[in-house]
């Protein structure tokens, strides 16, 4: 239950970090360490080199740029949870963060670390899917931008190359009058969700759906956006009937199963949580429209 | 070849400088190098919360942090709570309310709740339970821990 030996590196700048990643073999970057340290303690992961992101300057910030919220990859989850900017422009992110681990893990855990770990049911991975995230991957050769779809490859796997690191995440900010719903089921609060569903919605003046986004995670190896339904439901009423149709669509996602949770149960949760998240988002969107 | 670094750290107000292996966790450094065995190790993978200490004031899991990452930082452990042989107000309320039985989880619970109470001087029971979610106790059930924390807050408010 102790990490195997490695050589520790503490770069001070992103350029130094990129140089190390470009030259060292078998190197891992450690951010908050809340997933990597357990894996190292168990010796599931035994890197020859460990490069500490915590000593790198300039990767820890939240900046609003028009309709985009840019977050430095090493920004702590606790900081995000307490950010006034996020409370205003992206309340669902704060709600989701309250389900991420516990206060002790949020004090260290970072948004970039969570995304790079890419657990299928991680709340922050769901948030990236929901907000059409674009991610900046940096190497000695420069930056490249990837969409969330390009970033996530599969179970615990991303398209970040050995010589690259995630430096920033950009999330699309929705108009102020949007409503949001976030629902998850976990065995204990703070555990990874078995299933989590998030929903954003705006209504047009007639009270029908103007814009909709739904992300379902925990059911498959990467979060699923109900893209076709999001488009087809424009102009629909945000009522129980629409919610039921959407819930059936979520239940149609082919679910994975493991030793603890069957595919049938995940499917059941996807259906129930989708309906709840949709109706919650509709309720909030209506409140904002009438305010 | 062993990878080592010189670590300079303040623990409970005392400055230490030690040559350490870089793979040493903060928890093991406290227990094995400084002999501060009040910080307990339960699971060593970030689930149980027994190893919680405060780094620069923030409650963190010391099994999920390398000692070298605490270089130049100030750390507080359970050994720093009592002053001149007197229990801290929170420790006292744990005693009064039977907030511990075997005591294994207690150091982590205390360090978490010290931070929580500084940030939330007027917590509800639900707030306390939420803040306690990262600490596992297998003896008392959580009721007496919650009682002790609420009593400490009430005492600090002069009630």
CSV table of C-alpha atoms in Angstrom, one decimal:
chain,number,residue,atom,x,y,z
A,1,UNK,CA,0.0,0.0,0.0
A,2,UNK,CA,2.9,2.4,-0.8
A,3,UNK,CA,3.8,3.8,-4.2
A,4,UNK,CA,6.7,2.0,-5.9
A,5,UNK,CA,9.8,4.1,-6.4
A,6,UNK,CA,9.8,6.8,-9.0
A,7,UNK,CA,11.8,9.9,-9.9
A,8,UNK,CA,9.9,13.1,-8.8
A,9,UNK,CA,9.9,16.2,-10.9
A,10,UNK,CA,8.6,19.6,-9.9
A,11,UNK,CA,8.5,21.9,-13.0
A,12,UNK,CA,7.7,25.6,-12.4
A,13,UNK,CA,6.3,26.5,-15.7
A,14,UNK,CA,4.1,24.9,-18.4
A,15,UNK,CA,7.1,25.0,-20.8
A,16,UNK,CA,9.2,23.0,-18.3
A,17,UNK,CA,6.4,20.6,-17.9
A,18,UNK,CA,6.1,20.1,-21.6
A,19,UNK,CA,9.8,19.6,-21.9
A,20,UNK,CA,9.8,16.9,-19.3
A,21,UNK,CA,6.8,15.1,-20.9
A,22,UNK,CA,8.6,15.3,-24.3
A,23,UNK,CA,11.8,13.8,-23.0
A,24,UNK,CA,11.0,11.3,-20.2
A,25,UNK,CA,9.8,7.8,-20.8
A,26,UNK,CA,7.0,6.3,-18.7
A,27,UNK,CA,6.1,9.6,-17.0
A,28,UNK,CA,2.8,10.4,-15.3
A,29,UNK,CA,1.5,13.8,-14.4
A,30,UNK,CA,0.0,14.1,-10.9
A,31,UNK,CA,-2.6,16.9,-10.3
A,32,UNK,CA,-4.7,16.6,-7.2
A,33,UNK,CA,-3.8,13.0,-6.8
A,34,UNK,CA,-7.2,11.9,-5.6
A,35,UNK,CA,-7.4,9.1,-8.3
A,36,UNK,CA,-3.7,8.6,-9.2
A,37,UNK,CA,-2.4,8.3,-5.6
A,38,UNK,CA,-4.8,5.4,-4.8
A,39,UNK,CA,-3.8,3.7,-8.0
A,40,UNK,CA,-0.1,4.2,-7.1
A,41,UNK,CA,-0.7,3.0,-3.5
A,42,UNK,CA,-2.3,-0.1,-4.9
A,43,UNK,CA,0.5,-0.3,-7.5
A,44,UNK,CA,-2.0,-0.5,-10.3
A,45,UNK,CA,0.2,2.3,-11.7
A,46,UNK,CA,3.9,2.3,-11.3
A,47,UNK,CA,5.4,5.2,-13.3
A,48,UNK,CA,9.1,5.6,-13.6
A,49,UNK,CA,8.7,9.4,-13.4
A,50,UNK,CA,6.1,11.4,-11.6
A,51,UNK,CA,5.7,15.0,-12.7
A,52,UNK,CA,3.9,17.3,-10.3
A,53,UNK,CA,1.4,19.7,-11.7
A,54,UNK,CA,1.0,21.5,-8.4
A,55,UNK,CA,4.3,23.4,-8.7
A,56,UNK,CA,3.4,24.7,-12.2
A,57,UNK,CA,2.4,28.3,-12.3
A,58,UNK,CA,-0.6,29.6,-14.3
A,59,UNK,CA,-2.8,26.6,-14.6
A,60,UNK,CA,-5.2,27.6,-11.8
A,61,UNK,CA,-7.9,30.1,-12.9
A,62,UNK,CA,-11.5,30.7,-13.8
A,63,UNK,CA,-12.1,33.3,-16.6
A,64,UNK,CA,-15.3,34.3,-18.3
A,65,UNK,CA,-14.9,35.2,-21.9
A,66,UNK,CA,-18.2,36.0,-23.5
A,67,UNK,CA,-20.2,32.9,-23.7
A,68,UNK,CA,-17.4,30.7,-22.6
A,69,UNK,CA,-16.0,29.9,-19.2
A,70,UNK,CA,-12.4,28.9,-19.3
A,71,UNK,CA,-11.0,27.0,-16.4
A,72,UNK,CA,-7.3,26.2,-15.8
A,73,UNK,CA,-6.8,22.4,-15.7
A,74,UNK,CA,-5.2,22.6,-12.2
A,75,UNK,CA,-8.1,24.6,-10.6
A,76,UNK,CA,-9.2,22.8,-7.4
A,77,UNK,CA,-12.7,21.5,-7.2
A,78,UNK,CA,-13.2,23.3,-4.0
A,79,UNK,CA,-12.3,26.6,-5.6
A,80,UNK,CA,-14.8,26.0,-8.4
A,81,UNK,CA,-17.5,25.0,-5.9
A,82,UNK,CA,-17.0,28.4,-4.1
A,83,UNK,CA,-16.6,30.6,-7.2
A,84,UNK,CA,-19.0,33.5,-7.5
A,85,UNK,CA,-18.6,33.5,-11.3
A,86,UNK,CA,-19.7,29.8,-11.5
A,87,UNK,CA,-22.6,30.3,-9.1
A,88,UNK,CA,-23.9,33.0,-11.4
A,89,UNK,CA,-23.2,31.6,-14.8
A,90,UNK,CA,-23.2,27.9,-14.4
A,91,UNK,CA,-25.1,26.8,-11.3
A,92,UNK,CA,-25.4,23.2,-12.4
A,93,UNK,CA,-21.6,22.9,-12.1
A,94,UNK,CA,-21.7,23.8,-8.5
A,95,UNK,CA,-24.6,21.4,-7.9
A,96,UNK,CA,-22.6,18.6,-9.6
A,97,UNK,CA,-19.5,19.4,-7.6
A,98,UNK,CA,-21.3,18.9,-4.3
A,99,UNK,CA,-21.5,15.2,-5.4
A,100,UNK,CA,-17.8,15.0,-6.2
A,101,UNK,CA,-16.1,13.1,-3.3
A,102,UNK,CA,-15.9,14.9,0.0
A,103,UNK,CA,-14.6,18.2,1.3
A,104,UNK,CA,-11.1,16.7,1.9
A,105,UNK,CA,-10.8,15.3,-1.7
A,106,UNK,CA,-12.3,18.5,-3.3
A,107,UNK,CA,-9.6,20.5,-1.5
A,108,UNK,CA,-6.9,18.7,-3.6
A,109,UNK,CA,-8.8,17.3,-6.6
A,110,UNK,CA,-8.7,19.4,-9.8
A,111,UNK,CA,-11.1,19.7,-12.8
A,112,UNK,CA,-8.3,18.6,-15.2
A,113,UNK,CA,-7.4,15.6,-13.1
A,114,UNK,CA,-10.9,14.4,-13.0
A,115,UNK,CA,-11.3,14.8,-16.8
A,116,UNK,CA,-8.0,13.1,-17.6
A,117,UNK,CA,-8.9,10.2,-15.3
A,118,UNK,CA,-12.1,9.9,-17.3
A,119,UNK,CA,-14.2,7.8,-15.0
A,120,UNK,CA,-17.5,7.0,-16.9
A,121,UNK,CA,-19.6,8.2,-14.0
A,122,UNK,CA,-17.5,11.2,-12.8
A,123,UNK,CA,-19.7,14.3,-12.4
A,124,UNK,CA,-17.1,16.6,-14.0
A,125,UNK,CA,-16.9,14.4,-17.0
A,126,UNK,CA,-20.6,14.6,-17.3
A,127,UNK,CA,-20.4,18.4,-17.0
A,128,UNK,CA,-17.8,18.6,-19.8
A,129,UNK,CA,-20.1,16.5,-22.1
A,130,UNK,CA,-23.1,18.7,-21.2
A,131,UNK,CA,-21.4,22.0,-21.8
A,132,UNK,CA,-19.8,21.0,-25.2
A,133,UNK,CA,-16.3,21.3,-23.7
A,134,UNK,CA,-13.3,22.1,-25.7
A,135,UNK,CA,-10.0,21.1,-24.2
A,136,UNK,CA,-6.5,22.5,-24.7
A,137,UNK,CA,-3.8,19.9,-24.9
A,138,UNK,CA,-0.3,21.3,-24.6
A,139,UNK,CA,3.1,19.9,-25.6
A,140,UNK,CA,6.5,21.3,-26.5
A,141,UNK,CA,5.1,21.6,-30.1
A,142,UNK,CA,2.4,23.9,-28.9
A,143,UNK,CA,-1.3,23.7,-28.1
A,144,UNK,CA,-4.1,21.7,-29.9
A,145,UNK,CA,-7.8,22.1,-29.3
A,146,UNK,CA,-10.0,19.0,-29.1
A,147,UNK,CA,-13.7,18.7,-28.6
A,148,UNK,CA,-15.1,16.6,-25.8
A,149,UNK,CA,-16.0,13.9,-28.3
A,150,UNK,CA,-12.4,13.7,-29.5
A,151,UNK,CA,-11.0,13.9,-26.0
A,152,UNK,CA,-12.9,10.9,-24.5
A,153,UNK,CA,-11.8,7.6,-26.1
A,154,UNK,CA,-13.2,5.0,-23.7
A,155,UNK,CA,-13.2,3.6,-20.2
A,156,UNK,CA,-10.6,5.6,-18.2
A,157,UNK,CA,-9.0,6.5,-21.5
A,158,UNK,CA,-8.5,9.9,-23.3
A,159,UNK,CA,-6.7,11.0,-26.4
A,160,UNK,CA,-4.1,12.9,-24.4
A,161,UNK,CA,-0.8,11.8,-25.9
A,162,UNK,CA,2.2,10.8,-23.7
A,163,UNK,CA,4.0,14.1,-24.5
A,164,UNK,CA,0.9,16.2,-23.8
A,165,UNK,CA,-0.9,17.6,-20.8
A,166,UNK,CA,-4.4,19.1,-20.4
A,167,UNK,CA,-3.9,22.8,-19.7
A,168,UNK,CA,-7.4,24.3,-20.0
A,169,UNK,CA,-11.1,23.5,-20.3
A,170,UNK,CA,-13.7,25.7,-22.0
A,171,UNK,CA,-17.3,25.2,-21.2
A,172,UNK,CA,-20.2,26.9,-23.1
A,173,UNK,CA,-22.1,29.3,-20.9
A,174,UNK,CA,-25.9,29.2,-21.4
A,175,UNK,CA,-28.1,32.3,-21.4
A,176,UNK,CA,-29.1,33.6,-17.9
A,177,UNK,CA,-32.7,32.4,-18.2
A,178,UNK,CA,-31.7,28.7,-18.6
A,179,UNK,CA,-33.0,26.1,-16.2
A,180,UNK,CA,-30.9,23.2,-15.0
A,181,UNK,CA,-31.4,19.8,-13.4
A,182,UNK,CA,-28.8,17.4,-12.0
A,183,UNK,CA,-29.8,14.0,-10.7
A,184,UNK,CA,-27.6,11.1,-9.6
A,185,UNK,CA,-27.8,7.9,-7.7
A,186,UNK,CA,-24.8,6.6,-5.7
A,187,UNK,CA,-24.7,4.0,-2.9
A,188,UNK,CA,-23.3,6.7,-0.6
A,189,UNK,CA,-23.2,10.5,-1.0
A,190,UNK,CA,-19.8,11.3,-2.5
A,191,UNK,CA,-19.3,8.0,-4.2
A,192,UNK,CA,-19.0,7.8,-7.9
A,193,UNK,CA,-22.5,7.8,-9.3
A,194,UNK,CA,-23.9,4.6,-10.7
A,195,UNK,CA,-25.9,6.9,-13.0
A,196,UNK,CA,-26.0,10.7,-13.3
A,197,UNK,CA,-28.1,12.8,-15.6
A,198,UNK,CA,-27.8,16.5,-16.3
A,199,UNK,CA,-30.1,18.8,-18.2
A,200,UNK,CA,-30.0,22.4,-19.4
A,201,UNK,CA,-33.0,24.0,-21.0
A,202,UNK,CA,-34.2,27.4,-22.2
A,203,UNK,CA,-37.8,28.2,-23.1
A,204,UNK,CA,-39.1,30.5,-25.8
A,205,UNK,CA,-41.7,33.2,-24.9
A,206,UNK,CA,-44.5,30.7,-25.7
A,207,UNK,CA,-43.2,28.4,-23.0
A,208,UNK,CA,-42.0,25.7,-25.4
A,209,UNK,CA,-38.4,24.3,-25.5
A,210,UNK,CA,-36.0,26.6,-27.3
A,211,UNK,CA,-32.8,24.8,-26.5
A,212,UNK,CA,-32.1,21.5,-24.7
A,213,UNK,CA,-29.0,19.5,-23.6
A,214,UNK,CA,-29.0,16.2,-21.8
A,215,UNK,CA,-26.0,14.2,-20.7
A,216,UNK,CA,-26.4,10.7,-19.3
A,217,UNK,CA,-23.4,9.1,-17.6
A,218,UNK,CA,-22.5,5.9,-15.8
A,219,UNK,CA,-24.5,3.9,-18.3
A,220,UNK,CA,-21.8,3.5,-20.9
A,221,UNK,CA,-18.0,4.0,-20.9
A,222,UNK,CA,-18.4,7.7,-21.8
A,223,UNK,CA,-21.2,10.1,-21.1
A,224,UNK,CA,-24.0,10.1,-23.8
A,225,UNK,CA,-25.6,13.2,-25.1
A,226,UNK,CA,-29.2,12.6,-26.4
A,227,UNK,CA,-28.3,14.8,-29.4
A,228,UNK,CA,-31.1,13.7,-31.7
A,229,UNK,CA,-33.7,14.2,-29.1
A,230,UNK,CA,-32.3,17.6,-28.1
A,231,UNK,CA,-32.9,18.7,-31.7
A,232,UNK,CA,-36.2,17.0,-32.2
A,233,UNK,CA,-37.7,18.4,-29.0
A,234,UNK,CA,-37.3,22.0,-30.0
A,235,UNK,CA,-40.7,23.6,-29.9
A,236,UNK,CA,-42.1,20.8,-27.7
A,237,UNK,CA,-43.8,21.5,-24.3
A,238,UNK,CA,-41.6,20.7,-21.3
A,239,UNK,CA,-44.3,18.6,-19.7
A,240,UNK,CA,-44.6,15.1,-18.2
A,241,UNK,CA,-45.3,13.6,-21.6
A,242,UNK,CA,-42.2,14.9,-23.2
A,243,UNK,CA,-40.2,13.9,-20.1
A,244,UNK,CA,-41.5,10.3,-20.4
A,245,UNK,CA,-40.5,10.2,-24.1
A,246,UNK,CA,-37.0,11.5,-23.2
A,247,UNK,CA,-36.8,9.0,-20.3
A,248,UNK,CA,-37.5,6.2,-22.7
A,249,UNK,CA,-34.8,7.4,-25.0
A,250,UNK,CA,-32.3,7.4,-22.2
A,251,UNK,CA,-33.4,3.9,-21.3
A,252,UNK,CA,-32.7,2.9,-24.8
A,253,UNK,CA,-28.9,3.4,-24.3
A,254,UNK,CA,-27.2,0.0,-24.2
A,255,UNK,CA,-26.0,-0.2,-20.7
A,256,UNK,CA,-22.9,-1.8,-19.3
A,257,UNK,CA,-22.9,-4.1,-16.3
A,258,UNK,CA,-20.4,-5.0,-13.6
A,259,UNK,CA,-20.1,-7.2,-10.5
A,260,UNK,CA,-22.1,-4.6,-8.5
A,261,UNK,CA,-24.7,-3.2,-10.8
A,262,UNK,CA,-26.6,-4.9,-13.6
A,263,UNK,CA,-27.3,-3.4,-17.0
A,264,UNK,CA,-31.0,-3.5,-16.3
A,265,UNK,CA,-30.6,-1.5,-13.1
A,266,UNK,CA,-28.5,1.2,-14.9
A,267,UNK,CA,-31.2,1.3,-17.6
A,268,UNK,CA,-33.8,1.8,-14.9
A,269,UNK,CA,-31.8,4.6,-13.3
A,270,UNK,CA,-31.2,6.3,-16.7
A,271,UNK,CA,-34.9,6.4,-17.3
A,272,UNK,CA,-35.9,7.7,-13.8
A,273,UNK,CA,-33.1,10.2,-13.5
A,274,UNK,CA,-33.6,11.6,-17.0
A,275,UNK,CA,-37.2,12.3,-16.3
A,276,UNK,CA,-36.4,14.0,-13.0
A,277,UNK,CA,-33.5,16.1,-14.4
A,278,UNK,CA,-35.6,17.2,-17.4
A,279,UNK,CA,-38.6,18.2,-15.2
A,280,UNK,CA,-36.3,20.0,-12.7
A,281,UNK,CA,-34.7,22.0,-15.5
A,282,UNK,CA,-38.1,22.8,-17.0
A,283,UNK,CA,-39.4,24.0,-13.6
A,284,UNK,CA,-36.4,26.3,-13.1
A,285,UNK,CA,-36.6,27.6,-16.7
A,286,UNK,CA,-40.3,28.4,-16.1
A,287,UNK,CA,-39.4,30.2,-12.8
A,288,UNK,CA,-36.8,32.3,-14.6
A,289,UNK,CA,-39.1,33.1,-17.5
A,290,UNK,CA,-41.8,34.4,-15.1
A,291,UNK,CA,-39.3,36.3,-12.9
B,1,UNK,CA,18.3,4.1,-7.1
B,2,UNK,CA,16.4,5.9,-4.4
B,3,UNK,CA,15.0,9.3,-5.3
B,4,UNK,CA,15.2,11.7,-2.4
B,5,UNK,CA,14.6,15.3,-1.7
B,6,UNK,CA,15.1,17.7,1.2
B,7,UNK,CA,11.8,18.5,2.8
B,8,UNK,CA,11.3,21.6,4.9
B,9,UNK,CA,7.9,21.6,6.6
B,10,UNK,CA,6.2,23.1,9.6
B,11,UNK,CA,4.1,20.7,11.7
B,12,UNK,CA,2.0,22.0,14.5
B,13,UNK,CA,4.2,25.1,14.6
B,14,UNK,CA,7.5,23.3,14.7
B,15,UNK,CA,9.9,23.5,11.7
B,16,UNK,CA,11.4,20.2,10.5
B,17,UNK,CA,14.0,19.6,7.7
B,18,UNK,CA,14.4,16.0,6.6
B,19,UNK,CA,15.9,14.1,3.7
B,20,UNK,CA,13.0,11.9,2.4
B,21,UNK,CA,12.2,9.5,-0.3
B,22,UNK,CA,10.0,11.2,-2.8
B,23,UNK,CA,7.5,8.3,-2.8
B,24,UNK,CA,6.9,8.8,1.0
B,25,UNK,CA,3.3,9.8,1.6
B,26,UNK,CA,2.6,12.7,3.9
B,27,UNK,CA,0.8,10.3,6.3
B,28,UNK,CA,3.9,8.0,6.4
B,29,UNK,CA,6.2,11.0,6.8
B,30,UNK,CA,4.2,12.2,9.9
B,31,UNK,CA,4.0,8.7,11.4
B,32,UNK,CA,7.4,7.2,10.6
B,33,UNK,CA,9.8,10.1,10.2
B,34,UNK,CA,8.3,12.5,12.8
B,35,UNK,CA,6.8,9.8,15.0
B,36,UNK,CA,3.5,11.7,15.1
B,37,UNK,CA,1.3,8.6,15.2
B,38,UNK,CA,-1.9,10.5,16.1
B,39,UNK,CA,-2.6,10.6,12.4
B,40,UNK,CA,-4.1,7.2,11.6
B,41,UNK,CA,-4.0,5.2,8.4
B,42,UNK,CA,-7.1,3.1,7.6
B,43,UNK,CA,-7.5,2.4,4.0
B,44,UNK,CA,-4.5,4.2,2.3
B,45,UNK,CA,-6.6,4.9,-0.7
B,46,UNK,CA,-8.6,7.9,0.2
B,47,UNK,CA,-11.9,6.4,1.3
B,48,UNK,CA,-11.9,6.3,5.1
B,49,UNK,CA,-10.7,9.8,6.1
B,50,UNK,CA,-8.8,8.6,9.2
B,51,UNK,CA,-5.6,10.2,7.9
B,52,UNK,CA,-7.1,13.7,7.5
B,53,UNK,CA,-4.7,16.5,8.4
B,54,UNK,CA,-4.7,20.2,7.6
B,55,UNK,CA,-2.3,21.5,5.0
B,56,UNK,CA,-2.3,25.3,4.9
B,57,UNK,CA,-5.5,25.2,6.9
B,58,UNK,CA,-7.3,22.9,4.5
B,59,UNK,CA,-8.4,19.4,5.6
B,60,UNK,CA,-6.9,16.9,3.2
B,61,UNK,CA,-6.2,13.2,3.0
B,62,UNK,CA,-2.6,12.7,4.0
B,63,UNK,CA,-2.4,9.2,2.3
B,64,UNK,CA,-3.2,10.8,-1.0
B,65,UNK,CA,-0.5,13.5,-0.8
B,66,UNK,CA,3.3,13.0,-1.1
B,67,UNK,CA,5.3,14.5,1.7
B,68,UNK,CA,7.4,16.2,-0.9
B,69,UNK,CA,4.3,18.1,-2.0
B,70,UNK,CA,4.0,19.6,1.4
B,71,UNK,CA,7.5,21.2,1.1
B,72,UNK,CA,7.4,24.7,2.5
B,73,UNK,CA,3.9,24.3,3.8
B,74,UNK,CA,2.4,24.3,7.2
B,75,UNK,CA,0.6,21.2,8.5
B,76,UNK,CA,-1.6,20.7,11.5
B,77,UNK,CA,-2.3,17.3,13.0
B,78,UNK,CA,-4.3,16.0,15.9
B,79,UNK,CA,-1.3,16.4,18.2
B,80,UNK,CA,-1.6,20.1,17.8
B,81,UNK,CA,-5.2,20.5,19.1
B,82,UNK,CA,-4.7,20.3,22.9
B,83,UNK,CA,-2.9,23.2,24.5
B,84,UNK,CA,-0.9,22.9,27.7
B,85,UNK,CA,-2.5,19.6,28.5
B,86,UNK,CA,-6.1,20.9,27.9
B,87,UNK,CA,-8.3,19.5,25.3
B,88,UNK,CA,-9.5,21.8,22.6
B,89,UNK,CA,-13.2,22.8,22.8
B,90,UNK,CA,-14.1,20.3,20.0
B,91,UNK,CA,-12.1,17.5,21.8
B,92,UNK,CA,-13.9,18.3,25.0
B,93,UNK,CA,-17.3,18.0,23.4
B,94,UNK,CA,-16.3,14.6,21.9
B,95,UNK,CA,-15.6,13.5,25.4
B,96,UNK,CA,-18.8,15.0,26.8
B,97,UNK,CA,-21.0,13.5,24.0
B,98,UNK,CA,-19.3,10.1,23.7
B,99,UNK,CA,-18.1,11.1,20.2
B,100,UNK,CA,-15.7,8.2,20.0
B,101,UNK,CA,-15.5,4.6,21.0
B,102,UNK,CA,-12.3,2.9,19.7
B,103,UNK,CA,-10.9,6.2,18.6
B,104,UNK,CA,-9.4,5.1,15.4
B,105,UNK,CA,-11.3,7.5,13.1
B,106,UNK,CA,-11.2,10.3,15.7
B,107,UNK,CA,-8.1,12.2,14.6
B,108,UNK,CA,-9.4,12.5,11.0
B,109,UNK,CA,-12.9,13.5,12.2
B,110,UNK,CA,-11.4,16.1,14.5
B,111,UNK,CA,-9.2,17.7,11.9
B,112,UNK,CA,-12.1,17.7,9.4
B,113,UNK,CA,-14.5,19.3,11.9
B,114,UNK,CA,-12.0,21.9,13.1
B,115,UNK,CA,-11.8,23.2,9.6
B,116,UNK,CA,-15.5,22.9,9.0
B,117,UNK,CA,-16.4,24.8,12.2
B,118,UNK,CA,-14.0,27.7,11.3
B,119,UNK,CA,-15.9,28.0,8.0
B,120,UNK,CA,-19.3,27.4,9.4
B,121,UNK,CA,-19.7,28.7,12.9
B,122,UNK,CA,-23.5,28.2,12.8
B,123,UNK,CA,-24.1,24.9,11.1
B,124,UNK,CA,-27.3,22.9,10.9
B,125,UNK,CA,-27.3,19.2,11.6
B,126,UNK,CA,-27.5,18.5,7.9
B,127,UNK,CA,-24.4,20.7,7.3
B,128,UNK,CA,-22.5,18.7,9.8
B,129,UNK,CA,-23.5,15.4,8.3
B,130,UNK,CA,-22.6,16.5,4.9
B,131,UNK,CA,-19.2,17.7,6.1
B,132,UNK,CA,-18.7,14.4,7.9
B,133,UNK,CA,-19.4,12.3,4.7
B,134,UNK,CA,-15.7,11.8,4.0
B,135,UNK,CA,-14.9,10.2,7.4
B,136,UNK,CA,-15.9,6.6,8.2
B,137,UNK,CA,-16.6,5.6,11.8
B,138,UNK,CA,-17.4,1.9,12.5
B,139,UNK,CA,-18.2,2.1,16.2
B,140,UNK,CA,-20.4,4.9,17.5
B,141,UNK,CA,-22.6,5.6,14.6
B,142,UNK,CA,-22.4,9.2,13.7
B,143,UNK,CA,-25.1,10.6,16.0
B,144,UNK,CA,-22.8,11.3,19.0
B,145,UNK,CA,-20.1,12.8,16.7
B,146,UNK,CA,-22.8,15.1,15.2
B,147,UNK,CA,-24.0,16.1,18.7
B,148,UNK,CA,-20.4,16.9,19.8
B,149,UNK,CA,-19.8,19.1,16.7
B,150,UNK,CA,-23.1,21.0,17.2
B,151,UNK,CA,-22.4,21.4,20.9
B,152,UNK,CA,-19.0,22.9,20.0
B,153,UNK,CA,-20.5,25.4,17.6
B,154,UNK,CA,-23.2,26.3,20.2
B,155,UNK,CA,-20.5,26.8,22.9
B,156,UNK,CA,-18.4,29.0,20.6
B,157,UNK,CA,-21.5,31.2,20.0
B,158,UNK,CA,-21.9,31.5,23.8
B,159,UNK,CA,-25.1,29.5,24.0
